Structure formats: structure tokens, C-alpha cells
mmCIF file of C-alpha atoms in Angstrom:
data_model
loop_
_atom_site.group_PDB
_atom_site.id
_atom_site.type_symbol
_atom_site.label_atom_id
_atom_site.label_comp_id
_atom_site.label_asym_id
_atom_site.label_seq_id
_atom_site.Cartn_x
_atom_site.Cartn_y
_atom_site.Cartn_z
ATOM 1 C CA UNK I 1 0.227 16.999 4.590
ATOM 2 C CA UNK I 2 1.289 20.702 3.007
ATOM 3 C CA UNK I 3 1.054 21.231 -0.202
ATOM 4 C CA UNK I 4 4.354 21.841 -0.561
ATOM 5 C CA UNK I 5 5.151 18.303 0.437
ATOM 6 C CA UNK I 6 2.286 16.773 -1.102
ATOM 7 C CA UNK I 7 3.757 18.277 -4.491
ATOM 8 C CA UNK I 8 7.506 16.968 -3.614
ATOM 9 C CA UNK I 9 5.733 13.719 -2.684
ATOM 10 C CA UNK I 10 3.878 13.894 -5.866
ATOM 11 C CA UNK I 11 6.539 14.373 -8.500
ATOM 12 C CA UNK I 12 9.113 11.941 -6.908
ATOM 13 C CA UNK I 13 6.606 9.840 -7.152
ATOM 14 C CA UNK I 14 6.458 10.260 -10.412
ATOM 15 C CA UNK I 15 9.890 10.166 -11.323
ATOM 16 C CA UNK I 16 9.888 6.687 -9.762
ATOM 17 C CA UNK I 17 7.286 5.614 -12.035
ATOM 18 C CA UNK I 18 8.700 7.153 -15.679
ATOM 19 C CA UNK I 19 12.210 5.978 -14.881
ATOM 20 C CA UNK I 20 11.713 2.549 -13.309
ATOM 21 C CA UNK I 21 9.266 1.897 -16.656
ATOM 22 C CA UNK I 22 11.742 2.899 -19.134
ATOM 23 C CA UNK I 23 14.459 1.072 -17.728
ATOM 24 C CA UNK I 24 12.535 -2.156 -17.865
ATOM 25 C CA UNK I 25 10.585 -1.351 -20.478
ATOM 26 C CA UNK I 26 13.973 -0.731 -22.268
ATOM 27 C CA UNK I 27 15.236 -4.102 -21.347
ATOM 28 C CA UNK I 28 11.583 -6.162 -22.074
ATOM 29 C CA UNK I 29 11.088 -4.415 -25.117
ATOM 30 C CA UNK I 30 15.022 -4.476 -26.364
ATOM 31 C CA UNK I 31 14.089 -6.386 -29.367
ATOM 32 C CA UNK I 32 11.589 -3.651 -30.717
ATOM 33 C CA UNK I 33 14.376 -0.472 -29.746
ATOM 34 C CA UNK I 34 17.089 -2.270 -30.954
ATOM 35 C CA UNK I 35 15.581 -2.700 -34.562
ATOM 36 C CA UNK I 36 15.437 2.057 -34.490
ATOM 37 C CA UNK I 37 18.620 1.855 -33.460
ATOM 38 C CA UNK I 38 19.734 -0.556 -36.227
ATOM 39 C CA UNK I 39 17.789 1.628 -39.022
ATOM 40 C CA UNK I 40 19.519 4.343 -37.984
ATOM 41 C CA UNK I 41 15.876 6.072 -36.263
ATOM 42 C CA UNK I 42 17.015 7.967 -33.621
ATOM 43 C CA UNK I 43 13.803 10.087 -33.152
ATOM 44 C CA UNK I 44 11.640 6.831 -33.513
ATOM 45 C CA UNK I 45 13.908 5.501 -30.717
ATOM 46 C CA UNK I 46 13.765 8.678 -28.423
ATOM 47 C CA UNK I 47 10.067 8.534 -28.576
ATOM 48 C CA UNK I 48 9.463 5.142 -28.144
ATOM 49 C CA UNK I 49 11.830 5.567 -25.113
ATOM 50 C CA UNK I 50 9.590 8.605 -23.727
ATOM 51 C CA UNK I 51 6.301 7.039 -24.603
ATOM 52 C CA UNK I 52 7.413 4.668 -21.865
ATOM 53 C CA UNK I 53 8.905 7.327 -20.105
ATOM 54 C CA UNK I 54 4.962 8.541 -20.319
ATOM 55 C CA UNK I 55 3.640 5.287 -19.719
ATOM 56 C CA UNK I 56 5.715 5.059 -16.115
ATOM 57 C CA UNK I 57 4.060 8.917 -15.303
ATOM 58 C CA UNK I 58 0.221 7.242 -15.558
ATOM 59 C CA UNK I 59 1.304 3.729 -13.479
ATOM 60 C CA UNK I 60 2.910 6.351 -10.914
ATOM 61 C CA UNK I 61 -0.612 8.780 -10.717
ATOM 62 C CA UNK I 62 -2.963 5.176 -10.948
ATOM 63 C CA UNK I 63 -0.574 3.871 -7.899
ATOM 64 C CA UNK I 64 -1.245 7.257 -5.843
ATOM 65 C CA UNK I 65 -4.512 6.956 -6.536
ATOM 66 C CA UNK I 66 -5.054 3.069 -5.206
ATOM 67 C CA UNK I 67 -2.555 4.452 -2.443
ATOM 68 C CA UNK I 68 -4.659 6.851 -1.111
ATOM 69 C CA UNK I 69 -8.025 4.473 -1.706
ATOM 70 C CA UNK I 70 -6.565 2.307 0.253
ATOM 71 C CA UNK I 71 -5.923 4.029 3.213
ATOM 72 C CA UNK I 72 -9.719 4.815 3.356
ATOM 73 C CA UNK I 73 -10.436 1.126 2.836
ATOM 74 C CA UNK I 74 -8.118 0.342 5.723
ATOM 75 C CA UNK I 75 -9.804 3.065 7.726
ATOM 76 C CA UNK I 76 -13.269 1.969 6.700
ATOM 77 C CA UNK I 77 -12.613 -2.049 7.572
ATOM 78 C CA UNK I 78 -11.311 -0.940 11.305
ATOM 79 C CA UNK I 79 -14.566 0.254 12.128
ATOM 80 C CA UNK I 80 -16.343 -2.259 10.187
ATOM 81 C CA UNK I 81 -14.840 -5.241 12.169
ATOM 82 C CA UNK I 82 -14.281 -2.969 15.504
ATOM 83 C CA UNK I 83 -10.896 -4.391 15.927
ATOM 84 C CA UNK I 84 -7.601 -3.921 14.361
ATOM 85 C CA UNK I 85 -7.169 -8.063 14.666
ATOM 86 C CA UNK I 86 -9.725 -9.051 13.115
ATOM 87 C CA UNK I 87 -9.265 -6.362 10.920
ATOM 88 C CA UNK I 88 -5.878 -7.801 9.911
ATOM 89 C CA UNK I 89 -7.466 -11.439 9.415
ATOM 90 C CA UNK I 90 -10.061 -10.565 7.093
ATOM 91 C CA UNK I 91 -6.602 -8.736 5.192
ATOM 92 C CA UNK I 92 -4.428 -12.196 5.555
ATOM 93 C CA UNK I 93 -7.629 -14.116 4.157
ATOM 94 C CA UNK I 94 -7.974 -11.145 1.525
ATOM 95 C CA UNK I 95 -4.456 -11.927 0.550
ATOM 96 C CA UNK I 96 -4.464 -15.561 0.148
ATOM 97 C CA UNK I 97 -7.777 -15.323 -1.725
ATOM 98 C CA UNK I 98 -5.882 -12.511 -4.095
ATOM 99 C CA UNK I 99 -2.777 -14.943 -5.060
ATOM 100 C CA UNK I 100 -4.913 -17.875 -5.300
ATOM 101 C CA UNK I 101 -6.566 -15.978 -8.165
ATOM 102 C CA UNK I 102 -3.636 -14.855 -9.848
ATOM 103 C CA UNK I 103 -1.956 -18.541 -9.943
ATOM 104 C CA UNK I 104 -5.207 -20.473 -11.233
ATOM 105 C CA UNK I 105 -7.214 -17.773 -13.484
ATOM 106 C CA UNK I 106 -5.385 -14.334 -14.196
ATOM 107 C CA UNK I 107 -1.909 -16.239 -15.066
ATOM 108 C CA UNK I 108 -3.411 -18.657 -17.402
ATOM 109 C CA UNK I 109 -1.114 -21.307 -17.498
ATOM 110 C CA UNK I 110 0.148 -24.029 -19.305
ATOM 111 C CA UNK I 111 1.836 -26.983 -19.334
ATOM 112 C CA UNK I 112 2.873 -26.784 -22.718
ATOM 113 C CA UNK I 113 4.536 -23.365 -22.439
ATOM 114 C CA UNK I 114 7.206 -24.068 -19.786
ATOM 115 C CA UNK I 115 8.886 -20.417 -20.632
ATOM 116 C CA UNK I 116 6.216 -18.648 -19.696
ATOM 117 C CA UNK I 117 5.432 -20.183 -17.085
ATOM 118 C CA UNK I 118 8.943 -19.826 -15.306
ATOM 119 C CA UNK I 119 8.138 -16.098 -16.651
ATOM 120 C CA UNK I 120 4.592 -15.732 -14.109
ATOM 121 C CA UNK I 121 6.447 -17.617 -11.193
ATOM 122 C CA UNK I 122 9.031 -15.338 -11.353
ATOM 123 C CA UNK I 123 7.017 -12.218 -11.621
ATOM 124 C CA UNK I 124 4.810 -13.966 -8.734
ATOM 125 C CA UNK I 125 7.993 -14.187 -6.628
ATOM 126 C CA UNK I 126 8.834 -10.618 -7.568
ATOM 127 C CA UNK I 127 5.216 -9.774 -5.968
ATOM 128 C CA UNK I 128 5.734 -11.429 -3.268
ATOM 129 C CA UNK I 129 9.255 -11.347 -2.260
ATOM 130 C CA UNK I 130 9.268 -7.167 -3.024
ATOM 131 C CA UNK I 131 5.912 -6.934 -0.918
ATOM 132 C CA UNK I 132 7.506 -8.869 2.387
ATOM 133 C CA UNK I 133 10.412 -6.913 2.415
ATOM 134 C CA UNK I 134 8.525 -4.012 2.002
ATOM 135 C CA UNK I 135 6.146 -4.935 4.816
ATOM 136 C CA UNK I 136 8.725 -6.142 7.035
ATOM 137 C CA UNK I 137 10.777 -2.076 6.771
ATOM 138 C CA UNK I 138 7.533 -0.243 7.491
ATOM 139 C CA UNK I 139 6.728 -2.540 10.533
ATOM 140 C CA UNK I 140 9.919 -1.952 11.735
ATOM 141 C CA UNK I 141 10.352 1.723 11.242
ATOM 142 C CA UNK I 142 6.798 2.634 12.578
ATOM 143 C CA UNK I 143 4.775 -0.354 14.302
ATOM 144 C CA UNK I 144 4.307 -3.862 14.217
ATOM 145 C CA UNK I 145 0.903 -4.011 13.732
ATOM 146 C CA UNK I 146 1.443 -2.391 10.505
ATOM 147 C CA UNK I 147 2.749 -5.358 9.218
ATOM 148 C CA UNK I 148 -0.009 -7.401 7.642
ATOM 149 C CA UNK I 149 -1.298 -3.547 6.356
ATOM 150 C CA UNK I 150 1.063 -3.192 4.309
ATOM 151 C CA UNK I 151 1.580 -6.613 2.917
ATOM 152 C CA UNK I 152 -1.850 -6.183 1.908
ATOM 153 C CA UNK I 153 -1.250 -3.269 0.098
ATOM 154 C CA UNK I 154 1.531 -4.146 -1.471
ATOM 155 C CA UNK I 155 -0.076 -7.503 -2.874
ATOM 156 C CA UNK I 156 -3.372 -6.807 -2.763
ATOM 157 C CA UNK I 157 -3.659 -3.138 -4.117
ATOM 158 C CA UNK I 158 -0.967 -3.406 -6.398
ATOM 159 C CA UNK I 159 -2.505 -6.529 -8.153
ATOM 160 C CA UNK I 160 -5.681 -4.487 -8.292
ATOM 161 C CA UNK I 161 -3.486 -1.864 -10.516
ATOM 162 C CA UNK I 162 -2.029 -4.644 -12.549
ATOM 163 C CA UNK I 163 -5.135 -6.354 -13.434
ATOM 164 C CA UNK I 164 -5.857 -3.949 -16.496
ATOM 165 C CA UNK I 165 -2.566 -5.502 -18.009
ATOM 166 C CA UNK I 166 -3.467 -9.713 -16.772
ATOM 167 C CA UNK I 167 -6.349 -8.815 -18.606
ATOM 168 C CA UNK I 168 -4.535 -7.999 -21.861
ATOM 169 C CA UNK I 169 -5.169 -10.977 -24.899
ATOM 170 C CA UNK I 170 -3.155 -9.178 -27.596
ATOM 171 C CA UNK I 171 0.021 -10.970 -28.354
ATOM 172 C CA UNK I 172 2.290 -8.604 -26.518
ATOM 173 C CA UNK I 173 0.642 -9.314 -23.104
ATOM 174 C CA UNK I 174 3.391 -10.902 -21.572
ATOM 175 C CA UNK I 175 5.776 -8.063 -22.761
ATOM 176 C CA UNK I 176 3.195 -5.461 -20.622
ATOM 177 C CA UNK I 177 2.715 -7.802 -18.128
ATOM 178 C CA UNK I 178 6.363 -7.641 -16.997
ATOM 179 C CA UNK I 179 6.724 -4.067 -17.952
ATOM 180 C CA UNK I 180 4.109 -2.708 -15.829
ATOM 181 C CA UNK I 181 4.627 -4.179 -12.438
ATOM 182 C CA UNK I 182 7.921 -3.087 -11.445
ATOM 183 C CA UNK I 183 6.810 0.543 -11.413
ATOM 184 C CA UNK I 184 3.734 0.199 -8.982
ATOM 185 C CA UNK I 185 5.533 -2.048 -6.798
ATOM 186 C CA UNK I 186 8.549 0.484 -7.073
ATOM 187 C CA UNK I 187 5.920 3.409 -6.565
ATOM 188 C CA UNK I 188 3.899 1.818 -3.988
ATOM 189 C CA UNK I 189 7.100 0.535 -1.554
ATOM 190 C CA UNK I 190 8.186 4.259 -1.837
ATOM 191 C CA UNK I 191 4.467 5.767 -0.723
ATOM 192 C CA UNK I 192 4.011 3.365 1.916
ATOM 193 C CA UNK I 193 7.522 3.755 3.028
ATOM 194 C CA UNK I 194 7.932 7.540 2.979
ATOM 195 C CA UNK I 195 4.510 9.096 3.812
ATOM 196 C CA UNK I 196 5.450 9.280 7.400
ATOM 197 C CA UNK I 197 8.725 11.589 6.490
ATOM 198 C CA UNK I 198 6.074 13.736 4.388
ATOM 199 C CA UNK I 199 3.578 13.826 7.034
ATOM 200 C CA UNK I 200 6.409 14.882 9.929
ATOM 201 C CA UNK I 201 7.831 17.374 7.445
ATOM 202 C CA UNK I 202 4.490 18.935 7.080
ATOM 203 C CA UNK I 203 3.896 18.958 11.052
ATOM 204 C CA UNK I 204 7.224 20.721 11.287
ATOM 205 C CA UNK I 205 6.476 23.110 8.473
ATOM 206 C CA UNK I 206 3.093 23.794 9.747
ATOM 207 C CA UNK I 207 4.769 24.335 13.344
ATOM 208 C CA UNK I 208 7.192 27.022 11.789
ATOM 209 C CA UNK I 209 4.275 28.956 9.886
ATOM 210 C CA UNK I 210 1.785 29.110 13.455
ATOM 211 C CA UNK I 211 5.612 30.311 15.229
ATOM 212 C CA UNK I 212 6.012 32.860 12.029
ATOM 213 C CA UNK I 213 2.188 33.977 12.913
ATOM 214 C CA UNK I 214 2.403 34.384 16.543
ATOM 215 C CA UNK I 215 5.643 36.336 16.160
ATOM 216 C CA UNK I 216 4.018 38.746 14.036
ATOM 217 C CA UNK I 217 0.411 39.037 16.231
ATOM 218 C CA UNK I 218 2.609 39.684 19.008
ATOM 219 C CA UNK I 219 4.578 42.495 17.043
ATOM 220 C CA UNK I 220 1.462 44.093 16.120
ATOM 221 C CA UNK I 221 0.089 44.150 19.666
ATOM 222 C CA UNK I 222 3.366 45.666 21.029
ATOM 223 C CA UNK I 223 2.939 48.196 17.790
ATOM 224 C CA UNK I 224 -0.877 49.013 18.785
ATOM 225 C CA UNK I 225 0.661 49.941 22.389
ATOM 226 C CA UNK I 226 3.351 52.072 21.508
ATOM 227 C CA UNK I 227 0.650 54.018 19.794
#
């Protein structure tokens, strides 16, 4: 990838991240903006509202980072296990190992707290449901075998990025909890999704520049003859 793309890449990125964490973080947190807005404290309010504005810019940059980890790891285990298969196996098992931990240890469940608990299986379902469909588009518009890639990514990596916020005991943890997913599953569907556009753009770009560079060896040749 250019640098040019990797910057466009980069900074919508980004913009995925602040906005998608200030919208929810807006609606999550409506309790704690509302009471500014009753007082009468705009300022408080706008920078409450870009603090998660902020907050959305670092999910984005720790979701390009796991992004790009990843596709080492994935590189790394199809030479580890030789085959893309079994490759994909050791993934599915990778997977089911991953949600089994969330459910039983991470979540922390109760049955005395039936709210919350409709809160995790609906943020589970979120995971999941967001991941499939994700999965299922990149699968389609690139190869099928890329299918149980990027449903490991998308649940396994993305998990790996929420875990700072599972592992949260302050009172507000369920607050964060919520707040912080939607923007690395928003950020992560759009990396996995559009790198390929990036990476043809690039190929194209980097196409035009060897064109641009032949034209101009060949117009210096012809100038060295007329001489």
C-alpha cells in the first residue's frame, strides 16, 4: 500500500472510530450529558462530547494496530500448520474457546441481576451477529476460504481489544463495556472489508508513477540523441 492510501485508509479509519464512539457514547452515557445540558454547561458538554470523540480516535489506532497483528498471526499459523485447513480449524477451535471465555469468566454473571445480564447477551449477539455478517461480505467479495479468517478476526481480535474494558471493576464498567465495542467492531468490519480497495488503488497508483517514469527515461534518451 502507498502512502497516500495508507494515510486515506488511516484517517477514515479514524473517523469511524471518534464518530461511532460519540454517538453511542452519547446515547450510553445520556444520563451524565443530559445533567450539562440541564445546568446550562455547554463547554462541560462539548468536551465531554469530544473526550469521547478522543476516546473513539485511540479504539480506532488500537484496532489498526490488532488489524495489522493479525494479519502476521494469520501469516505465521499457515506455515506453522502447513495448510490453510488446518489452519482454519485451529481458528474455529480458537473461536469457540474465545466465546466460551467471555460467557463463563469475562461476563461475570448473575442470576440475581437479570438486567445485566440481558445487557452481555445482547452485546454477545452484537459480537457475533456483526462478525458473521461481516465474514460472510468478505468471503463473498474476495474468496471463500476467507471466511473462517475473518470471523476470527472479527471475534477473536476484537475481543482481544475489548478485554482492557471486561476487565474494568469500577462501577461504570458496564457503561464502557457497551461504549467501547461498537467502534472496533465498526473499525475492524471496515479494515477487513476495504483493504483490498486500498491495496488495488495503490497497485494502480504505483502503475501510473512506473508509466510517468518510463515516459520521462524515454524523453531523455530521445533528448540525449538529438544532441
Amino acid at each position: 500500500m502507498t502512502i497516500r492510501n495508507w494515510v486515506k485508509f488511516f484517517l477514515r479509519a479514524m473517523a469511524i472510530g471518534g464518530s461511532i464512539t460519540a454517538i453511542v457514547g452519547l446515547i450510553v452515557r445520556w444520563d451524565f450529558f443530559f445533567g450539562y445540558i440541564q445546568e446550562g454547561e455547554i463547554w462541560q458538554f462539548l468536551g465531554a462530547f469530544l473526550w469521547m470523540i478522543f476516546l473513539g480516535f485511540t479504539m480506532s489506532v488500537i484496532a489498526q494496530m490488532g488489524f495489522f497483528a493479525y494479519l502476521t498471526v494469520h501469516q505465521f499459523g499457515v506455515n506453522l500448520f502447513r495448510t490453510l485447513t488446518l489452519w482454519n480449524w485451529v481458528q474455529v477451535l480458537i473461536i469457540a474457546v474465545v466465546l466460551f471465555d467471555l460467557v463463563f469468566f469475562r461476563f461475570q454473571l448473575t442470576k440475581e441481576d437479570t438486567g445485566r445480564t440481558f445487557l452481555y447477551i445482547f452485546l454477545l449477539l452484537t459480537l457475533v451477529i456483526v462478525s458473521a455478517v461481516t465474514a460472510y461480505f468478505k468471503a463473498q467479495w474476495t474468496k471463500k476460504h476467507a471466511l473462517i479468517s475473518a470471523l476470527f478476526f472479527m471475534i477473536v481480535i476484537t475481543t482481544l481489544e475489548w478485554l482492557p474494558a471486561l476487565m474494568v471493576t469500577s462501577g461504570n464498567k458496564d457503561e464502557w463495556v457497551t461504549i467501547l465495542l461498537f467502534p472496533l467492531l465498526a473499525v475492524n468490519a471496515f479494515q477487513l472489508l476495504v483493504l483490498p480497495k486500498y491495496n488495488k488503488q495503490s497497485d494502480i497508483d504505483k502503475a501510473k508513477l512506473d508509466k510517468r517514469r518510463n515516459e520521462r527515461k524515454k524523453a531523455k534518451q530521445k533528448s540525449s540523441k538529438a544532441k
